[in-house]
Tab-separated table of C-alpha atoms and ligand atoms in Angstrom:
chain	number	residue	atom	x	y	z
G	1	MET	CA	-26.268	99.804	-20.619
G	2	GLU	CA	-27.101	98.457	-16.733
G	3	PHE	CA	-30.249	98.109	-14.958
G	4	LYS	CA	-31.882	96.105	-12.697
G	5	ALA	CA	-34.778	93.553	-14.063
G	6	PRO	CA	-37.257	91.893	-12.152
G	7	LEU	CA	-38.075	88.520	-13.226
G	8	SER	CA	-41.670	88.656	-15.126
G	9	GLU	CA	-41.461	84.509	-16.260
G	10	ILE	CA	-39.701	81.393	-15.994
G	11	ILE	CA	-39.941	78.978	-18.997
G	12	ARG	CA	-38.412	75.026	-18.356
G	13	GLN	CA	-37.511	73.955	-21.412
G	14	THR	CA	-35.868	70.611	-20.434
G	15	HIS	CA	-34.853	68.874	-17.406
G	16	ASP	CA	-32.158	71.073	-16.918
G	17	VAL	CA	-32.353	74.093	-18.878
G	18	LYS	CA	-34.762	76.949	-18.009
G	19	SER	CA	-35.698	80.200	-19.934
G	20	PHE	CA	-35.645	83.571	-17.833
G	21	ARG	CA	-37.860	86.525	-18.868
G	22	PHE	CA	-37.420	89.976	-17.579
G	23	GLU	CA	-39.303	93.454	-18.418
G	24	ARG	CA	-37.510	94.880	-21.466
G	25	PRO	CA	-36.701	98.451	-20.882
G	26	GLU	CA	-37.686	100.503	-24.110
G	27	ASP	CA	-34.501	102.062	-24.826
G	28	PHE	CA	-32.580	98.433	-24.367
G	29	GLY	CA	-31.551	97.975	-28.012
G	30	TYR	CA	-29.637	94.403	-29.041
G	31	LYS	CA	-29.157	92.499	-32.679
G	32	ALA	CA	-30.175	88.985	-32.425
G	33	GLY	CA	-27.078	86.889	-31.391
G	34	GLN	CA	-25.556	89.272	-28.602
G	35	TYR	CA	-25.351	88.729	-25.033
G	36	PHE	CA	-26.060	90.638	-21.576
G	37	PHE	CA	-24.024	89.789	-18.420
G	38	VAL	CA	-26.414	88.996	-15.405
G	39	SER	CA	-25.065	89.583	-11.593
G	40	ILE	CA	-26.877	88.597	-9.012
G	41	PRO	CA	-25.312	88.073	-5.045
G	42	VAL	CA	-24.066	84.078	-4.570
G	43	ASN	CA	-23.390	83.857	-0.954
G	44	GLY	CA	-23.200	86.814	0.051
G	45	GLU	CA	-20.961	88.101	-3.135
G	46	VAL	CA	-22.190	89.566	-6.582
G	47	GLN	CA	-20.988	87.088	-9.302
G	48	ARG	CA	-21.775	88.098	-12.870
G	49	LYS	CA	-21.977	85.753	-16.104
G	50	PRO	CA	-22.387	85.922	-19.753
G	51	PHE	CA	-25.518	84.764	-20.879
G	52	THR	CA	-26.951	84.989	-24.803
G	53	ILE	CA	-29.888	86.948	-24.995
G	54	SER	CA	-32.312	84.310	-26.682
G	55	SER	CA	-35.156	86.535	-27.214
G	56	SER	CA	-34.922	88.314	-30.328
G	57	PRO	CA	-34.656	92.275	-30.868
G	58	THR	CA	-38.141	92.380	-32.485
G	59	GLU	CA	-39.789	90.746	-29.089
G	60	LYS	CA	-40.484	94.275	-27.337
G	61	GLY	CA	-42.287	92.733	-24.594
G	62	PHE	CA	-39.591	91.022	-22.742
G	63	LEU	CA	-35.932	90.191	-22.107
G	64	GLU	CA	-34.798	86.470	-22.078
G	65	PHE	CA	-32.023	84.350	-21.811
G	66	THR	CA	-31.679	80.512	-21.205
G	67	LYS	CA	-29.512	78.995	-18.592
G	68	LYS	CA	-28.587	75.066	-18.504
G	69	LEU	CA	-28.570	74.139	-14.776
G	70	THR	CA	-25.400	72.876	-13.838
G	71	GLY	CA	-25.515	72.152	-10.297
G	72	HIS	CA	-23.373	74.857	-9.078
G	73	GLU	CA	-23.557	77.516	-6.985
G	74	PHE	CA	-24.305	80.508	-9.321
G	75	SER	CA	-26.522	78.033	-11.129
G	76	ASN	CA	-28.647	76.784	-8.268
G	77	GLU	CA	-29.291	80.456	-7.385
G	78	PHE	CA	-30.657	81.121	-10.625
G	79	ASP	CA	-33.013	77.546	-10.640
G	80	ALA	CA	-34.355	78.822	-7.090
G	81	MET	CA	-35.164	82.055	-8.300
G	82	ASP	CA	-39.097	83.457	-8.518
G	83	VAL	CA	-40.866	85.683	-10.434
G	84	GLY	CA	-40.392	89.084	-8.875
G	85	ASP	CA	-36.480	88.652	-7.822
G	86	VAL	CA	-34.516	90.981	-9.341
G	87	VAL	CA	-31.056	90.769	-11.360
G	88	VAL	CA	-28.432	93.416	-12.823
G	89	ILE	CA	-28.697	93.449	-16.187
G	90	ASN	CA	-25.519	95.018	-18.158
G	91	GLY	CA	-24.773	94.841	-22.389
G	92	PRO	CA	-25.455	94.237	-24.864
G	93	TYR	CA	-21.938	92.880	-25.839
G	94	GLY	CA	-20.570	90.714	-28.613
G	95	ARG	CA	-20.378	90.193	-32.593
G	96	PHE	CA	-21.745	86.470	-33.275
G	97	THR	CA	-24.700	88.492	-34.866
G	98	PHE	CA	-27.228	88.591	-37.495
G	99	GLU	CA	-29.317	91.260	-39.131
G	100	GLY	CA	-30.858	89.757	-42.430
G	101	GLU	CA	-27.381	90.594	-43.985
G	102	PHE	CA	-26.647	87.328	-45.689
G	103	ASP	CA	-28.995	85.469	-48.031
G	104	LYS	CA	-28.099	82.030	-46.653
G	105	ILE	CA	-26.911	80.871	-43.305
G	106	ALA	CA	-26.241	77.695	-41.696
G	107	LEU	CA	-26.334	77.761	-37.395
G	108	ILE	CA	-24.307	74.687	-36.057
G	109	SER	CA	-24.526	74.243	-32.469
G	110	GLY	CA	-24.027	71.940	-29.569
G	111	GLY	CA	-26.462	71.761	-26.605
G	112	ILE	CA	-27.271	74.886	-25.175
G	113	GLY	CA	-25.385	76.561	-27.973
G	114	ILE	CA	-28.815	76.519	-29.257
G	115	THR	CA	-29.451	79.856	-27.655
G	116	PRO	CA	-28.271	82.500	-30.149
G	117	MET	CA	-29.619	79.913	-33.263
G	118	VAL	CA	-33.147	80.691	-31.347
G	119	SER	CA	-32.638	84.474	-31.306
G	120	ILE	CA	-31.643	84.540	-34.744
G	121	CYS	CA	-34.603	82.168	-36.028
G	122	ARG	CA	-36.956	84.324	-33.876
G	123	TYR	CA	-35.879	87.478	-35.544
G	124	CYS	CA	-35.960	85.936	-38.999
G	125	SER	CA	-39.676	84.774	-38.346
G	126	ASP	CA	-40.741	88.228	-36.950
G	127	THR	CA	-39.681	90.041	-39.992
G	128	ARG	CA	-40.302	87.493	-42.375
G	129	SER	CA	-36.732	87.571	-43.461
G	130	GLY	CA	-36.010	85.752	-47.077
G	131	THR	CA	-32.666	84.420	-45.616
G	132	ASN	CA	-32.359	80.880	-46.210
G	133	ILE	CA	-31.399	78.861	-42.806
G	134	ILE	CA	-30.527	75.554	-42.176
G	135	ILE	CA	-29.974	74.458	-38.157
G	136	LEU	CA	-27.769	71.752	-37.482
G	137	SER	CA	-28.219	70.879	-33.728
G	138	SER	CA	-26.657	68.565	-31.853
G	139	ASN	CA	-27.462	67.007	-28.361
G	140	LYS	CA	-27.523	63.662	-26.538
G	141	THR	CA	-30.906	62.762	-26.255
G	142	ALA	CA	-34.157	63.726	-27.539
G	143	GLU	CA	-34.805	65.100	-23.835
G	144	ASP	CA	-32.067	67.424	-24.128
G	145	ILE	CA	-33.219	69.369	-26.958
G	146	ALA	CA	-34.206	72.644	-25.885
G	147	PHE	CA	-36.945	74.888	-27.744
G	148	ARG	CA	-37.822	71.648	-29.920
G	149	ASP	CA	-41.179	72.746	-30.273
G	150	GLU	CA	-40.990	76.178	-30.677
G	151	LEU	CA	-38.309	75.636	-33.187
G	152	GLY	CA	-40.391	73.096	-35.131
G	153	GLU	CA	-42.965	75.553	-35.288
G	154	MET	CA	-40.991	78.228	-36.642
G	155	GLU	CA	-40.052	75.412	-39.643
G	156	ASN	CA	-43.640	74.704	-40.095
G	157	LYS	CA	-44.414	78.243	-40.963
G	158	ASN	CA	-40.940	79.354	-42.591
G	159	ALA	CA	-40.129	77.540	-46.037
G	160	ASN	CA	-36.738	78.888	-45.884
G	161	LEU	CA	-35.546	77.418	-42.432
G	162	LYS	CA	-34.875	73.689	-42.159
G	163	ILE	CA	-34.002	72.332	-39.066
G	164	VAL	CA	-32.215	68.787	-38.282
G	165	HIS	CA	-31.120	67.377	-34.818
G	166	THR	CA	-28.863	64.661	-34.336
G	167	LEU	CA	-28.395	62.403	-31.463
G	168	THR	CA	-25.125	61.323	-29.907
G	169	ARG	CA	-26.998	58.900	-27.467
G	170	ALA	CA	-30.337	58.297	-29.289
G	171	GLY	CA	-33.160	56.116	-27.719
G	172	ASP	CA	-34.678	53.360	-29.996
G	173	ASP	CA	-37.539	55.509	-30.899
G	174	TRP	CA	-35.538	58.058	-32.341
G	175	LEU	CA	-36.107	58.428	-36.206
G	176	GLY	CA	-34.028	61.057	-36.905
G	177	CYS	CA	-29.983	61.641	-37.422
G	178	THR	CA	-27.600	60.063	-35.277
G	179	GLY	CA	-24.036	60.929	-34.483
G	180	ARG	CA	-21.878	63.709	-33.619
G	181	ILE	CA	-21.751	66.574	-36.206
G	182	CYS	CA	-19.203	64.789	-38.823
G	183	ASP	CA	-18.334	65.480	-42.845
G	184	THR	CA	-20.975	62.930	-43.569
G	185	ILE	CA	-23.668	64.810	-41.584
G	186	ILE	CA	-23.214	68.096	-42.686
G	187	MET	CA	-22.530	67.123	-46.609
G	188	ASP	CA	-26.083	65.328	-46.469
G	189	TYR	CA	-27.836	68.218	-44.758
G	190	ILE	CA	-25.816	71.350	-45.658
G	191	PRO	CA	-24.853	70.185	-49.048
G	192	ASP	CA	-24.658	73.995	-50.412
G	193	LEU	CA	-22.323	74.689	-47.517
G	194	MET	CA	-19.801	76.589	-49.332
G	195	GLU	CA	-22.556	79.555	-50.328
G	196	ARG	CA	-23.457	79.990	-46.579
G	197	VAL	CA	-22.204	82.186	-43.896
G	198	ILE	CA	-21.756	79.310	-41.079
G	199	TYR	CA	-22.533	80.268	-37.159
G	200	VAL	CA	-21.090	77.608	-34.630
G	201	CYS	CA	-21.900	77.793	-30.945
G	202	GLY	CA	-21.451	75.293	-28.081
G	203	PRO	CA	-19.052	73.577	-25.720
G	204	SER	CA	-15.409	74.191	-26.706
G	205	ALA	CA	-14.510	70.538	-27.888
G	206	MET	CA	-17.319	70.669	-30.103
G	207	MET	CA	-16.660	74.435	-31.309
G	208	LYS	CA	-12.559	73.257	-31.942
G	209	ALA	CA	-13.845	70.272	-34.130
G	210	THR	CA	-16.599	72.034	-35.876
G	211	GLU	CA	-14.361	74.654	-37.301
G	212	GLU	CA	-11.356	72.047	-37.611
G	213	LEU	CA	-14.183	70.170	-39.709
G	214	LEU	CA	-15.530	73.069	-41.713
G	215	LEU	CA	-11.788	74.123	-42.490
G	216	ASN	CA	-11.000	70.260	-43.754
G	217	MET	CA	-13.841	70.686	-46.271
G	218	GLY	CA	-12.663	73.737	-47.928
G	219	VAL	CA	-15.177	76.391	-46.288
G	220	PRO	CA	-12.865	80.003	-45.811
G	221	LYS	CA	-12.133	80.861	-42.083
G	222	LYS	CA	-13.795	84.319	-42.836
G	223	GLN	CA	-17.085	82.431	-43.599
G	224	ILE	CA	-17.419	80.959	-40.009
G	225	LYS	CA	-18.437	82.571	-37.349
G	226	LYS	CA	-17.949	81.340	-33.633
G	227	GLU	CA	-19.303	82.273	-29.824
G	228	ALA	CA	-17.546	80.428	-27.145
G	229	PHE	CA	-19.864	79.875	-23.894
G	230	VAL	CA	-16.127	79.650	-21.939
G	231	GLY	CA	-13.590	82.320	-21.226
G	232	PHE	CA	-15.294	84.163	-18.378
W	1	FAD	C1	-20.606	84.511	-24.664
W	1	FAD	C2	-21.074	83.741	-23.751
W	1	FAD	C3	-22.538	83.299	-24.045
W	1	FAD	C4	-22.987	82.362	-22.928
W	1	FAD	N1	-24.287	82.224	-22.880
W	1	FAD	C5	-24.703	80.966	-22.150
W	1	FAD	C6	-26.141	80.746	-22.497
W	1	FAD	O1	-26.798	81.484	-23.198
W	1	FAD	N2	-27.004	79.743	-21.716
W	1	FAD	C7	-25.739	79.324	-20.656
W	1	FAD	O2	-26.201	78.414	-20.059
W	1	FAD	N3	-24.585	79.513	-20.521
W	1	FAD	C8	-23.978	80.761	-21.386
W	1	FAD	N4	-22.650	81.146	-21.322
W	1	FAD	C9	-21.745	80.123	-20.221
W	1	FAD	C10	-22.731	80.848	-18.845
W	1	FAD	O3	-21.851	82.250	-18.822
W	1	FAD	C11	-21.995	79.991	-17.293
W	1	FAD	O4	-20.120	80.193	-17.560
W	1	FAD	C12	-22.208	78.657	-17.668
W	1	FAD	O5	-23.846	78.799	-17.495
W	1	FAD	C13	-21.783	78.067	-16.100
W	1	FAD	O6	-22.640	78.560	-15.162
W	1	FAD	P1	-22.509	78.151	-13.896
W	1	FAD	O7	-24.294	78.374	-13.417
W	1	FAD	O8	-22.498	76.602	-13.820
W	1	FAD	O9	-21.799	78.632	-13.045
W	1	FAD	P2	-20.579	78.302	-11.506
W	1	FAD	O10	-21.533	77.997	-10.696
W	1	FAD	O11	-20.050	79.705	-11.144
W	1	FAD	O12	-19.695	77.365	-12.157
W	1	FAD	C14	-19.056	77.422	-12.990
W	1	FAD	C15	-17.859	76.611	-13.615
W	1	FAD	O13	-17.133	76.519	-11.972
W	1	FAD	C16	-16.482	75.078	-11.335
W	1	FAD	N5	-17.761	75.314	-10.484
W	1	FAD	C17	-18.716	75.897	-9.513
W	1	FAD	N6	-19.123	75.238	-8.712
W	1	FAD	C18	-18.274	74.060	-8.339
W	1	FAD	C19	-18.578	73.218	-7.373
W	1	FAD	N7	-19.613	73.316	-6.263
W	1	FAD	N8	-17.632	72.098	-7.461
W	1	FAD	C20	-17.028	71.791	-8.582
W	1	FAD	N9	-17.093	73.054	-9.688
W	1	FAD	C21	-17.526	73.958	-9.421
W	1	FAD	C22	-17.350	74.332	-12.932
W	1	FAD	O14	-16.140	74.114	-13.566
W	1	FAD	C23	-18.217	74.935	-13.494
W	1	FAD	O15	-18.218	74.609	-14.998
W	1	FAD	C24	-22.297	81.908	-21.591
W	1	FAD	C25	-20.702	82.273	-21.849
W	1	FAD	C26	-20.338	83.529	-22.799
W	1	FAD	C27	-18.753	83.681	-22.459
């Protein structure tokens, strides 16, 4: 489905991440974890890029995606947008989805790769799903963690949700987990790894390293679902 979408709200998540919300057409259906294409004019030419839908299908009032602001031209156009500006949305696409079909999942993300995990968590919270979820999210610093407060609130309300943030450049005041995602961190926080379907999303190097790690730890390939933010 393709439609014109006026921006209804812009939410700053971190120093370089913003969420963009649009009115949701009544007939636009999607699954948690899917993405759509967003088109805008850049220097007189229409450019389109894929973005995960960070809202949940249960949120009827709006559609949301969340962009890392990279300082490049497409990104700068978005950073300069105001409520009322119109984009073209085309979608949904993708098989990195969750509809409540697994009893136990682990969501492993790097940086902005948290966006499909947010959609899945919002979906599980709204549907009061009994699925047990562990999120392992890696960022450089505490200031880089997008959706930290919202994820924390969902964790407080949902006994089936556990969130672990690990930082690769933690400040002295960080009391949580530190270091890149490795087998020790995975075994410490996801001891029942083999019983879970594992979703991995993030930069390509992180994805490759994490998949290798999981395979070496004995997780069957078919138990790992991946979404790479590259290739378009
Ligand atoms: C399925 C999927 C889902 C995705 N979901 C998300 C998401 O939820 N959030 C998100 O933030 N991203 C997501 N992405 C990535 C997204 O589509 C963009 O590729 C990404 O945000 C970078 O876009 P940009 O605005 O920097 O684009 P551009 O401005 O076009 O830059 C893209 C690349 O072009 C090069 N480039 C452009 N301009 C310059 C310049 N002036 N100098 C040097 N190099 C330059 C750089 O290599 C840059 O990384 C997703 C991708 C896929 C495939």
